[in-house]
Amino acid sequence: MMLIANEQNIAQAAGKINEGGIVAFPTETVYGLGADAFNERSVARVFNAKKRPFFDPLIVHISALNMMERLVDFSRLSLESKKKLDVLTKELMPGPLTLILPKKPTVPDITSGGLDTVAVRFPCHDVALKLIDTAGCPIAAPSANPFGLLSPTTARHVQAGLGDSVDMILDGGPCRIGIESTVLDICGGKAAVLRQGGTEQDAIEALIGKCCATPHDPKITSPGCLKSHYAPKSKLILYAHEDFLNIPLKDDASYLFFDKASMEKWEKRQETNKKNYSCSVLSLQSNKIEANTIEAASNLFQTLHIIDAEKPSCIYAQAAPHLGLGPAINDRLQRASVSANL
Ligand code: TXA
Ligand code: MG
């Protein structure tokens, strides 16, 4: 059931969450599939609907900073980590940032994938906040797509991917950012970026100093550990940003360029009348590359959904430049390029 996210329907959705239901809802990054984080049965339904392996923990969403108290055991944080938490919550939340923190024993194992930490996110989206607030409980929500496939940035994507296995889909329009939140582990000595995402690593490092890419706990499984993820059904081959002129011309292939200028240069190079291929671009602007990465991120999954529906023989993709959200875009393209069967 797909419903416009107005006040009445949000209240109905919150009621479903309270009754143990699972509801898809918009956030500023991608759509999430939500359940009461403290209700093991509902959380299990989320895993089941997504066909997600139980070892992969969920992000718990809050609508106010004081809601963290229900989830986080602050006494297990070092003074250093507490300082990081303070500045990050003050400067970057609500927003596309997920923090890994020591969990309270009351957070069910199924929610945290059996880890003694919990992922907490304060989304910057009116519908998400209203839903959590009305339900009155933190909402555990992974992205609302079948496990390993493309993330949904519209309610229609959710409908197409998960259909009737969810109790309700709240349609709040397309997601503004379009790629998932950055996942940051601040439990250990040095903060670790477990997943690149909507908050740039530079912005985080400007506040808390250099971060590394390895979690403090080797048991931790993040999408960063899975080689194949965010994958379209068609095979995808990724080319370095500067290498796009070498992308071959192939029958029935689909081409995904970072920007219009690259596409035009590539098309000019092809001395052929072949017309049976299709091209898309992620960023239509022609200057300000850093700003373009924001536009490109917001179009990434939406464009891949469209390309994939055309069932091309292959998708050739040009990587984003290493600026702004470029690394987060390339992380997804890299994982999309690895076949799940490998
Ligand atoms: O933007 C987002 O983060 C979206 C929206 C819906 O909020 N959610 C999302 O959830 O992308 P999901 O489940 O697709 O990705 C969350 C990732 C998981 O793959 C998981 O491995 C990692 O966060 N994660 C969750 N809890 C963790 C923990 N305790 N330690 C390390 N990684 C964790
Ligand atoms: Mg996901």
mmCIF file of C-alpha atoms and ligand atoms in Angstrom:
data_model
loop_
_atom_site.group_PDB
_atom_site.id
_atom_site.type_symbol
_atom_site.label_atom_id
_atom_site.label_comp_id
_atom_site.label_asym_id
_atom_site.label_seq_id
_atom_site.Cartn_x
_atom_site.Cartn_y
_atom_site.Cartn_z
ATOM 1 C CA MET A 1 0.000 0.000 0.000
ATOM 2 C CA MET A 2 1.644 3.228 -1.188
ATOM 3 C CA LEU A 3 0.299 6.385 0.482
ATOM 4 C CA ILE A 4 1.209 10.058 0.246
ATOM 5 C CA ALA A 5 3.161 11.052 3.347
ATOM 6 C CA ASN A 6 0.618 13.489 4.825
ATOM 7 C CA GLU A 7 -0.062 13.883 8.528
ATOM 8 C CA GLN A 8 -2.898 11.384 8.628
ATOM 9 C CA ASN A 9 -0.973 8.678 6.773
ATOM 10 C CA ILE A 10 2.157 9.228 8.844
ATOM 11 C CA ALA A 11 0.019 8.700 11.955
ATOM 12 C CA GLN A 12 -1.363 5.495 10.440
ATOM 13 C CA ALA A 13 2.177 4.347 9.615
ATOM 14 C CA ALA A 14 3.290 5.057 13.190
ATOM 15 C CA GLY A 15 0.354 2.940 14.390
ATOM 16 C CA LYS A 16 1.541 0.088 12.176
ATOM 17 C CA ILE A 17 5.054 0.367 13.646
ATOM 18 C CA ASN A 18 3.567 0.186 17.158
ATOM 19 C CA GLU A 19 1.566 -2.909 16.217
ATOM 20 C CA GLY A 20 4.719 -4.654 15.015
ATOM 21 C CA GLY A 21 4.354 -3.765 11.337
ATOM 22 C CA ILE A 22 7.049 -2.758 8.848
ATOM 23 C CA VAL A 23 6.796 0.537 6.964
ATOM 24 C CA ALA A 24 8.909 2.043 4.185
ATOM 25 C CA PHE A 25 9.545 5.773 4.593
ATOM 26 C CA PRO A 26 11.634 8.504 2.974
ATOM 27 C CA THR A 27 14.803 9.990 4.457
ATOM 28 C CA GLU A 28 17.148 12.580 2.940
ATOM 29 C CA THR A 29 19.476 9.773 1.745
ATOM 30 C CA VAL A 30 17.392 6.795 0.533
ATOM 31 C CA TYR A 31 14.099 5.145 1.549
ATOM 32 C CA GLY A 32 14.279 2.989 4.668
ATOM 33 C CA LEU A 33 12.259 -0.047 5.712
ATOM 34 C CA GLY A 34 11.388 0.597 9.335
ATOM 35 C CA ALA A 35 10.382 -1.407 12.394
ATOM 36 C CA ASP A 36 10.315 -0.712 16.149
ATOM 37 C CA ALA A 37 14.009 -1.224 17.017
ATOM 38 C CA PHE A 38 13.037 -2.945 20.298
ATOM 39 C CA ASN A 39 10.584 -5.403 18.743
ATOM 40 C CA GLU A 40 12.519 -8.509 17.703
ATOM 41 C CA ARG A 41 9.693 -9.982 15.663
ATOM 42 C CA SER A 42 9.182 -6.857 13.573
ATOM 43 C CA VAL A 43 12.918 -6.468 13.035
ATOM 44 C CA ALA A 44 13.012 -10.101 11.896
ATOM 45 C CA ARG A 45 10.287 -9.253 9.355
ATOM 46 C CA VAL A 46 12.519 -6.500 7.948
ATOM 47 C CA PHE A 47 15.363 -8.981 7.438
ATOM 48 C CA ASN A 48 12.944 -11.409 5.841
ATOM 49 C CA ALA A 49 11.408 -8.869 3.453
ATOM 50 C CA LYS A 50 14.875 -7.816 2.269
ATOM 51 C CA LYS A 51 16.337 -11.342 2.266
ATOM 52 C CA ARG A 52 19.129 -9.813 4.285
ATOM 53 C CA PRO A 53 21.585 -12.032 6.189
ATOM 54 C CA PHE A 54 21.135 -11.741 9.962
ATOM 55 C CA PHE A 55 24.793 -10.923 10.595
ATOM 56 C CA ASP A 56 24.356 -7.532 8.889
ATOM 57 C CA PRO A 57 23.160 -5.077 11.567
ATOM 58 C CA LEU A 58 20.560 -2.339 11.041
ATOM 59 C CA ILE A 59 20.782 1.405 11.568
ATOM 60 C CA VAL A 60 18.507 2.729 14.317
ATOM 61 C CA HIS A 61 16.871 6.078 13.555
ATOM 62 C CA ILE A 62 16.052 8.701 16.181
ATOM 63 C CA SER A 63 14.074 11.943 16.037
ATOM 64 C CA ALA A 64 15.859 13.788 18.849
ATOM 65 C CA LEU A 65 19.346 13.534 20.337
ATOM 66 C CA ASN A 66 18.026 12.533 23.771
ATOM 67 C CA MET A 67 16.581 9.382 22.189
ATOM 68 C CA MET A 68 20.176 8.093 22.047
ATOM 69 C CA GLU A 69 19.929 7.414 25.764
ATOM 70 C CA ARG A 70 17.584 4.521 25.077
ATOM 71 C CA LEU A 71 20.154 2.902 22.794
ATOM 72 C CA VAL A 72 23.666 3.882 23.814
ATOM 73 C CA ASP A 73 25.742 2.877 26.849
ATOM 74 C CA PHE A 74 27.702 6.110 27.225
ATOM 75 C CA SER A 75 29.659 4.682 30.166
ATOM 76 C CA ARG A 76 31.591 2.488 27.740
ATOM 77 C CA LEU A 77 32.822 5.478 25.728
ATOM 78 C CA SER A 78 36.276 6.910 26.433
ATOM 79 C CA LEU A 79 36.597 10.619 27.121
ATOM 80 C CA GLU A 80 38.069 11.074 23.644
ATOM 81 C CA SER A 81 35.113 9.291 22.019
ATOM 82 C CA LYS A 82 32.653 11.350 24.070
ATOM 83 C CA LYS A 83 34.276 14.543 22.789
ATOM 84 C CA LYS A 84 33.939 13.289 19.215
ATOM 85 C CA LEU A 85 30.320 12.398 19.822
ATOM 86 C CA ASP A 86 29.588 15.879 21.192
ATOM 87 C CA VAL A 87 31.078 17.775 18.292
ATOM 88 C CA LEU A 88 29.646 15.451 15.621
ATOM 89 C CA THR A 89 26.121 15.570 17.026
ATOM 90 C CA LYS A 90 26.329 19.335 17.370
ATOM 91 C CA GLU A 91 27.695 20.066 13.914
ATOM 92 C CA LEU A 92 26.454 17.287 11.636
ATOM 93 C CA MET A 93 23.201 15.965 13.078
ATOM 94 C CA PRO A 94 20.506 15.705 11.905
ATOM 95 C CA GLY A 95 22.108 14.669 8.634
ATOM 96 C CA PRO A 96 23.485 11.822 6.503
ATOM 97 C CA LEU A 97 25.818 10.486 9.202
ATOM 98 C CA THR A 98 25.489 7.211 11.147
ATOM 99 C CA LEU A 99 27.517 6.721 14.327
ATOM 100 C CA ILE A 100 28.567 3.343 15.723
ATOM 101 C CA LEU A 101 28.346 3.465 19.516
ATOM 102 C CA PRO A 102 28.380 0.966 22.440
ATOM 103 C CA LYS A 103 24.865 -0.433 22.811
ATOM 104 C CA LYS A 104 22.695 -0.866 25.859
ATOM 105 C CA PRO A 105 21.811 -4.504 26.616
ATOM 106 C CA THR A 106 18.140 -3.647 25.950
ATOM 107 C CA VAL A 107 18.840 -3.221 22.218
ATOM 108 C CA PRO A 108 17.980 -6.656 20.774
ATOM 109 C CA ASP A 109 20.769 -8.710 19.228
ATOM 110 C CA ILE A 110 18.826 -9.072 16.024
ATOM 111 C CA THR A 111 18.900 -5.272 15.566
ATOM 112 C CA SER A 112 22.652 -5.017 16.123
ATOM 113 C CA GLY A 113 23.601 -8.230 14.305
ATOM 114 C CA GLY A 114 24.902 -9.706 17.564
ATOM 115 C CA LEU A 115 27.503 -6.921 17.964
ATOM 116 C CA ASP A 116 27.855 -4.998 21.211
ATOM 117 C CA THR A 117 27.531 -1.741 19.287
ATOM 118 C CA VAL A 118 24.551 -0.012 17.711
ATOM 119 C CA ALA A 119 24.398 2.225 14.617
ATOM 120 C CA VAL A 120 22.520 5.457 15.333
ATOM 121 C CA ARG A 121 21.253 7.983 12.801
ATOM 122 C CA PHE A 122 19.278 11.225 13.200
ATOM 123 C CA PRO A 123 17.812 11.761 9.716
ATOM 124 C CA CYS A 124 17.189 15.214 8.269
ATOM 125 C CA HIS A 125 13.758 14.635 6.771
ATOM 126 C CA ASP A 126 10.404 15.878 8.077
ATOM 127 C CA VAL A 127 8.510 12.672 7.257
ATOM 128 C CA ALA A 128 11.094 10.403 8.894
ATOM 129 C CA LEU A 129 11.246 12.594 12.002
ATOM 130 C CA LYS A 130 7.468 12.829 12.309
ATOM 131 C CA LEU A 131 7.123 9.072 11.917
ATOM 132 C CA ILE A 132 9.682 8.280 14.629
ATOM 133 C CA ASP A 133 8.270 10.943 16.900
ATOM 134 C CA THR A 134 4.683 9.728 16.543
ATOM 135 C CA ALA A 135 5.659 6.066 16.941
ATOM 136 C CA GLY A 136 7.562 7.120 20.068
ATOM 137 C CA CYS A 137 10.297 4.535 19.571
ATOM 138 C CA PRO A 138 13.624 4.432 17.743
ATOM 139 C CA ILE A 139 13.075 2.898 14.299
ATOM 140 C CA ALA A 140 15.490 0.298 12.942
ATOM 141 C CA ALA A 141 15.649 0.689 9.181
ATOM 142 C CA PRO A 142 17.940 -0.589 6.479
ATOM 143 C CA SER A 143 17.543 0.761 2.956
ATOM 144 C CA ALA A 144 14.200 -0.471 1.563
ATOM 145 C CA ASN A 145 15.534 -2.686 -1.231
ATOM 146 C CA PRO A 146 16.134 -6.419 -1.665
ATOM 147 C CA PHE A 147 19.560 -7.207 -0.167
ATOM 148 C CA GLY A 148 22.504 -6.425 -2.446
ATOM 149 C CA LEU A 149 20.437 -4.643 -5.097
ATOM 150 C CA LEU A 150 20.121 -0.940 -5.884
ATOM 151 C CA SER A 151 18.935 1.329 -3.080
ATOM 152 C CA PRO A 152 15.552 3.046 -3.514
ATOM 153 C CA THR A 153 15.361 6.819 -3.899
ATOM 154 C CA THR A 154 11.618 6.949 -4.696
ATOM 155 C CA ALA A 155 8.547 5.202 -3.274
ATOM 156 C CA ARG A 156 8.085 3.493 -6.637
ATOM 157 C CA HIS A 157 11.503 1.858 -6.353
ATOM 158 C CA VAL A 158 10.383 0.414 -3.011
ATOM 159 C CA GLN A 159 7.135 -0.826 -4.495
ATOM 160 C CA ALA A 160 8.984 -2.470 -7.397
ATOM 161 C CA GLY A 161 11.607 -4.111 -5.148
ATOM 162 C CA LEU A 162 9.662 -5.164 -2.063
ATOM 163 C CA GLY A 163 6.023 -4.879 -3.152
ATOM 164 C CA ASP A 164 3.529 -6.530 -0.847
ATOM 165 C CA SER A 165 6.026 -7.786 1.709
ATOM 166 C CA VAL A 166 5.796 -4.409 3.497
ATOM 167 C CA ASP A 167 2.742 -3.131 5.387
ATOM 168 C CA MET A 168 2.881 0.397 4.013
ATOM 169 C CA ILE A 169 5.012 2.648 1.831
ATOM 170 C CA LEU A 170 4.970 6.347 2.699
ATOM 171 C CA ASP A 171 5.582 8.359 -0.450
ATOM 172 C CA GLY A 172 7.475 11.545 0.373
ATOM 173 C CA GLY A 173 8.890 12.174 -3.111
ATOM 174 C CA PRO A 174 12.445 11.576 -4.310
ATOM 175 C CA CYS A 175 15.302 11.610 -1.773
ATOM 176 C CA ARG A 176 17.386 14.773 -1.802
ATOM 177 C CA ILE A 177 20.850 13.235 -1.310
ATOM 178 C CA GLY A 178 20.313 9.925 -3.085
ATOM 179 C CA ILE A 179 23.121 7.842 -1.539
ATOM 180 C CA GLU A 180 23.239 6.352 1.957
ATOM 181 C CA SER A 181 24.639 7.960 5.077
ATOM 182 C CA THR A 182 28.331 7.852 5.955
ATOM 183 C CA VAL A 183 28.917 5.186 8.628
ATOM 184 C CA LEU A 184 31.474 6.255 11.241
ATOM 185 C CA ASP A 185 32.759 4.146 14.123
ATOM 186 C CA ILE A 186 33.857 6.371 17.012
ATOM 187 C CA CYS A 187 34.232 3.653 19.659
ATOM 188 C CA GLY A 188 37.967 3.102 19.234
ATOM 189 C CA GLY A 189 41.014 5.368 19.474
ATOM 190 C CA LYS A 190 40.836 6.629 15.932
ATOM 191 C CA ALA A 191 37.466 7.137 14.244
ATOM 192 C CA ALA A 192 36.887 4.761 11.308
ATOM 193 C CA VAL A 193 34.825 5.426 8.194
ATOM 194 C CA LEU A 194 33.085 2.081 7.558
ATOM 195 C CA ARG A 195 31.075 3.361 4.612
ATOM 196 C CA GLN A 196 31.551 6.475 2.503
ATOM 197 C CA GLY A 197 28.274 8.318 2.115
ATOM 198 C CA GLY A 198 26.325 11.561 2.146
ATOM 199 C CA THR A 199 28.620 13.312 4.653
ATOM 200 C CA GLU A 200 32.058 13.971 3.183
ATOM 201 C CA GLN A 201 35.015 12.524 5.080
ATOM 202 C CA ASP A 202 36.699 15.948 4.879
ATOM 203 C CA ALA A 203 33.825 17.537 6.806
ATOM 204 C CA ILE A 204 34.197 14.907 9.542
ATOM 205 C CA GLU A 205 37.981 15.210 9.701
ATOM 206 C CA ALA A 206 37.733 18.993 9.980
ATOM 207 C CA LEU A 207 35.877 18.404 13.267
ATOM 208 C CA ILE A 208 37.566 15.367 14.838
ATOM 209 C CA GLY A 209 40.875 14.903 13.010
ATOM 210 C CA LYS A 210 42.101 12.131 10.724
ATOM 211 C CA CYS A 211 39.946 9.018 10.359
ATOM 212 C CA CYS A 212 40.983 5.572 9.188
ATOM 213 C CA ALA A 213 39.116 2.990 7.140
ATOM 214 C CA THR A 214 39.320 -0.015 9.465
ATOM 215 C CA PRO A 215 36.880 -0.632 12.300
ATOM 216 C CA HIS A 216 38.197 -0.929 15.873
ATOM 217 C CA ASP A 217 36.544 -4.354 16.101
ATOM 218 C CA PRO A 218 37.535 -6.851 13.367
ATOM 219 C CA LYS A 219 34.219 -8.722 13.837
ATOM 220 C CA ILE A 220 32.344 -5.763 12.424
ATOM 221 C CA THR A 221 30.537 -6.389 9.194
ATOM 222 C CA SER A 222 29.530 -3.379 7.187
ATOM 223 C CA PRO A 223 28.569 -3.161 3.542
ATOM 224 C CA GLY A 224 32.203 -2.141 3.223
ATOM 225 C CA CYS A 225 33.054 -5.794 3.799
ATOM 226 C CA LEU A 226 30.874 -7.071 0.992
ATOM 227 C CA LYS A 227 32.483 -6.957 -2.404
ATOM 228 C CA SER A 228 29.228 -7.037 -4.309
ATOM 229 C CA HIS A 229 26.535 -4.601 -3.227
ATOM 230 C CA TYR A 230 24.235 -1.926 -4.650
ATOM 231 C CA ALA A 231 24.235 -4.017 -7.819
ATOM 232 C CA PRO A 232 22.011 -3.611 -10.888
ATOM 233 C CA LYS A 233 20.876 -6.828 -12.552
ATOM 234 C CA SER A 234 22.901 -6.103 -15.684
ATOM 235 C CA LYS A 235 26.676 -6.476 -15.645
ATOM 236 C CA LEU A 236 28.422 -3.179 -14.903
ATOM 237 C CA ILE A 237 31.984 -2.314 -15.916
ATOM 238 C CA LEU A 238 33.637 0.678 -14.285
ATOM 239 C CA TYR A 239 36.224 2.952 -15.912
ATOM 240 C CA ALA A 240 38.471 5.458 -14.151
ATOM 241 C CA HIS A 241 37.185 9.010 -14.536
ATOM 242 C CA GLU A 242 40.014 10.065 -16.867
ATOM 243 C CA ASP A 243 39.829 6.818 -18.850
ATOM 244 C CA PHE A 244 36.370 7.311 -20.279
ATOM 245 C CA LEU A 245 37.583 7.781 -23.864
ATOM 246 C CA ASN A 246 38.692 4.133 -23.832
ATOM 247 C CA ILE A 247 35.203 2.822 -23.138
ATOM 248 C CA PRO A 248 34.359 0.492 -26.035
ATOM 249 C CA LEU A 249 31.263 0.768 -28.225
ATOM 250 C CA LYS A 250 29.157 -2.348 -27.966
ATOM 251 C CA ASP A 251 25.743 -3.418 -29.244
ATOM 252 C CA ASP A 252 22.859 -2.848 -26.863
ATOM 253 C CA ALA A 253 25.135 -1.491 -24.174
ATOM 254 C CA SER A 254 24.218 1.352 -21.871
ATOM 255 C CA TYR A 255 26.685 4.119 -20.996
ATOM 256 C CA LEU A 256 26.706 6.048 -17.756
ATOM 257 C CA PHE A 257 28.892 9.151 -17.807
ATOM 258 C CA PHE A 258 29.702 11.364 -14.867
ATOM 259 C CA ASP A 259 29.137 14.557 -16.841
ATOM 260 C CA LYS A 260 27.807 15.800 -20.140
ATOM 261 C CA ALA A 261 31.182 17.012 -21.426
ATOM 262 C CA SER A 262 32.665 13.511 -21.074
ATOM 263 C CA MET A 263 29.701 11.968 -22.869
ATOM 264 C CA GLU A 264 29.958 14.415 -25.749
ATOM 265 C CA LYS A 265 33.695 13.834 -26.141
ATOM 266 C CA TRP A 266 33.216 10.065 -26.094
ATOM 267 C CA GLU A 267 30.371 10.154 -28.623
ATOM 268 C CA LYS A 268 32.410 12.325 -30.959
ATOM 269 C CA ARG A 269 35.258 9.813 -30.817
ATOM 270 C CA GLN A 270 33.016 6.976 -32.015
ATOM 271 C CA GLU A 271 33.269 7.147 -35.792
ATOM 272 C CA THR A 272 30.219 5.058 -36.424
ATOM 273 C CA ASN A 273 26.555 5.330 -37.229
ATOM 274 C CA LYS A 274 25.625 2.757 -34.646
ATOM 275 C CA LYS A 275 22.592 3.949 -32.768
ATOM 276 C CA ASN A 276 21.665 0.940 -30.679
ATOM 277 C CA TYR A 277 23.230 2.044 -27.455
ATOM 278 C CA SER A 278 21.995 4.471 -24.843
ATOM 279 C CA CYS A 279 23.761 7.127 -22.806
ATOM 280 C CA SER A 280 22.983 8.767 -19.481
ATOM 281 C CA VAL A 281 24.782 11.398 -17.428
ATOM 282 C CA LEU A 282 24.806 11.877 -13.679
ATOM 283 C CA SER A 283 25.628 15.579 -13.653
ATOM 284 C CA LEU A 284 24.334 18.035 -16.205
ATOM 285 C CA GLN A 285 26.298 21.048 -15.018
ATOM 286 C CA SER A 286 29.491 21.823 -16.850
ATOM 287 C CA ASN A 287 31.595 23.503 -14.174
ATOM 288 C CA LYS A 288 32.120 23.377 -10.400
ATOM 289 C CA ILE A 289 33.078 19.711 -10.261
ATOM 290 C CA GLU A 290 32.669 19.457 -6.492
ATOM 291 C CA ALA A 291 29.056 20.692 -6.636
ATOM 292 C CA ASN A 292 28.505 18.297 -9.532
ATOM 293 C CA THR A 293 29.322 15.337 -7.311
ATOM 294 C CA ILE A 294 26.355 16.299 -5.106
ATOM 295 C CA GLU A 295 24.056 16.428 -8.125
ATOM 296 C CA ALA A 296 25.541 13.161 -9.443
ATOM 297 C CA ALA A 297 25.035 11.381 -6.094
ATOM 298 C CA SER A 298 21.391 12.424 -6.036
ATOM 299 C CA ASN A 299 20.888 10.932 -9.520
ATOM 300 C CA LEU A 300 22.981 7.780 -9.133
ATOM 301 C CA PHE A 301 20.507 5.101 -7.981
ATOM 302 C CA GLN A 302 17.581 6.651 -9.865
ATOM 303 C CA THR A 303 19.583 6.543 -13.126
ATOM 304 C CA LEU A 304 20.820 2.993 -12.497
ATOM 305 C CA HIS A 305 17.231 1.879 -11.832
ATOM 306 C CA ILE A 306 16.156 3.310 -15.207
ATOM 307 C CA ILE A 307 19.128 1.850 -17.109
ATOM 308 C CA ASP A 308 18.669 -1.558 -15.506
ATOM 309 C CA ALA A 309 14.987 -1.703 -16.481
ATOM 310 C CA GLU A 310 16.072 -1.464 -20.137
ATOM 311 C CA LYS A 311 18.086 -4.707 -19.708
ATOM 312 C CA PRO A 312 21.209 -3.593 -21.592
ATOM 313 C CA SER A 313 23.852 -6.156 -22.651
ATOM 314 C CA CYS A 314 26.247 -4.342 -20.334
ATOM 315 C CA ILE A 315 26.505 -1.068 -18.417
ATOM 316 C CA TYR A 316 29.737 0.889 -18.922
ATOM 317 C CA ALA A 317 30.176 3.483 -16.211
ATOM 318 C CA GLN A 318 32.608 6.363 -15.822
ATOM 319 C CA ALA A 319 33.853 6.887 -12.264
ATOM 320 C CA ALA A 320 33.321 10.235 -10.534
ATOM 321 C CA PRO A 321 36.277 12.544 -9.853
ATOM 322 C CA HIS A 322 37.873 12.182 -6.389
ATOM 323 C CA LEU A 323 36.282 15.295 -4.957
ATOM 324 C CA GLY A 324 33.295 16.011 -2.742
ATOM 325 C CA LEU A 325 30.911 13.033 -2.836
ATOM 326 C CA GLY A 326 32.980 11.436 -5.660
ATOM 327 C CA PRO A 327 34.530 8.748 -3.379
ATOM 328 C CA ALA A 328 31.057 7.761 -2.082
ATOM 329 C CA ILE A 329 29.715 7.493 -5.644
ATOM 330 C CA ASN A 330 32.725 5.438 -6.752
ATOM 331 C CA ASP A 331 32.379 3.139 -3.747
ATOM 332 C CA ARG A 332 28.868 2.239 -4.941
ATOM 333 C CA LEU A 333 29.884 1.890 -8.596
ATOM 334 C CA GLN A 334 32.824 -0.301 -7.581
ATOM 335 C CA ARG A 335 30.568 -2.667 -5.635
ATOM 336 C CA ALA A 336 27.945 -2.576 -8.382
ATOM 337 C CA SER A 337 30.650 -3.722 -10.807
ATOM 338 C CA VAL A 338 31.347 -6.932 -8.901
ATOM 339 C CA SER A 339 29.009 -9.728 -9.842
ATOM 340 C CA ALA A 340 27.183 -11.243 -6.868
ATOM 341 C CA ASN A 341 28.072 -14.693 -8.241
ATOM 342 C CA LEU A 342 31.821 -14.211 -7.983
HETATM 343 O O1 TXA B 1 21.244 6.450 4.670
HETATM 344 C C1 TXA B 1 21.171 5.402 5.272
HETATM 345 O O2 TXA B 1 22.027 5.046 6.091
HETATM 346 C C2 TXA B 1 19.958 4.507 5.002
HETATM 347 C C3 TXA B 1 18.702 5.221 5.485
HETATM 348 C C4 TXA B 1 17.478 4.380 5.362
HETATM 349 O O3 TXA B 1 18.895 5.670 6.775
HETATM 350 N N1 TXA B 1 20.091 3.234 5.641
HETATM 351 C C5 TXA B 1 20.968 2.290 5.214
HETATM 352 O O4 TXA B 1 20.905 1.102 5.924
HETATM 353 O O5 TXA B 1 21.722 2.468 4.291
HETATM 354 P P1 TXA B 1 21.618 -0.236 5.438
HETATM 355 O O6 TXA B 1 21.164 -1.276 6.361
HETATM 356 O O7 TXA B 1 21.345 -0.440 4.005
HETATM 357 O O8 TXA B 1 23.128 0.012 5.701
HETATM 358 C C6 TXA B 1 23.606 0.199 7.019
HETATM 359 C C7 TXA B 1 24.945 -0.381 7.198
HETATM 360 C C8 TXA B 1 24.837 -1.884 7.242
HETATM 361 O O9 TXA B 1 25.269 -2.485 6.053
HETATM 362 C C9 TXA B 1 25.674 -2.301 8.398
HETATM 363 O O10 TXA B 1 26.701 -3.181 8.028
HETATM 364 C C10 TXA B 1 26.235 -1.013 8.977
HETATM 365 O O11 TXA B 1 25.477 0.039 8.470
HETATM 366 N N2 TXA B 1 26.079 -1.150 10.421
HETATM 367 C C11 TXA B 1 24.948 -1.177 11.133
HETATM 368 N N3 TXA B 1 25.186 -1.407 12.434
HETATM 369 C C12 TXA B 1 26.515 -1.514 12.554
HETATM 370 C C13 TXA B 1 27.399 -1.753 13.653
HETATM 371 N N4 TXA B 1 26.966 -1.917 14.891
HETATM 372 N N5 TXA B 1 28.712 -1.809 13.383
HETATM 373 C C14 TXA B 1 29.170 -1.614 12.134
HETATM 374 N N6 TXA B 1 28.405 -1.404 11.048
HETATM 375 C C15 TXA B 1 27.094 -1.346 11.257
HETATM 376 MG MG MG B 2 21.456 -0.967 1.969
#
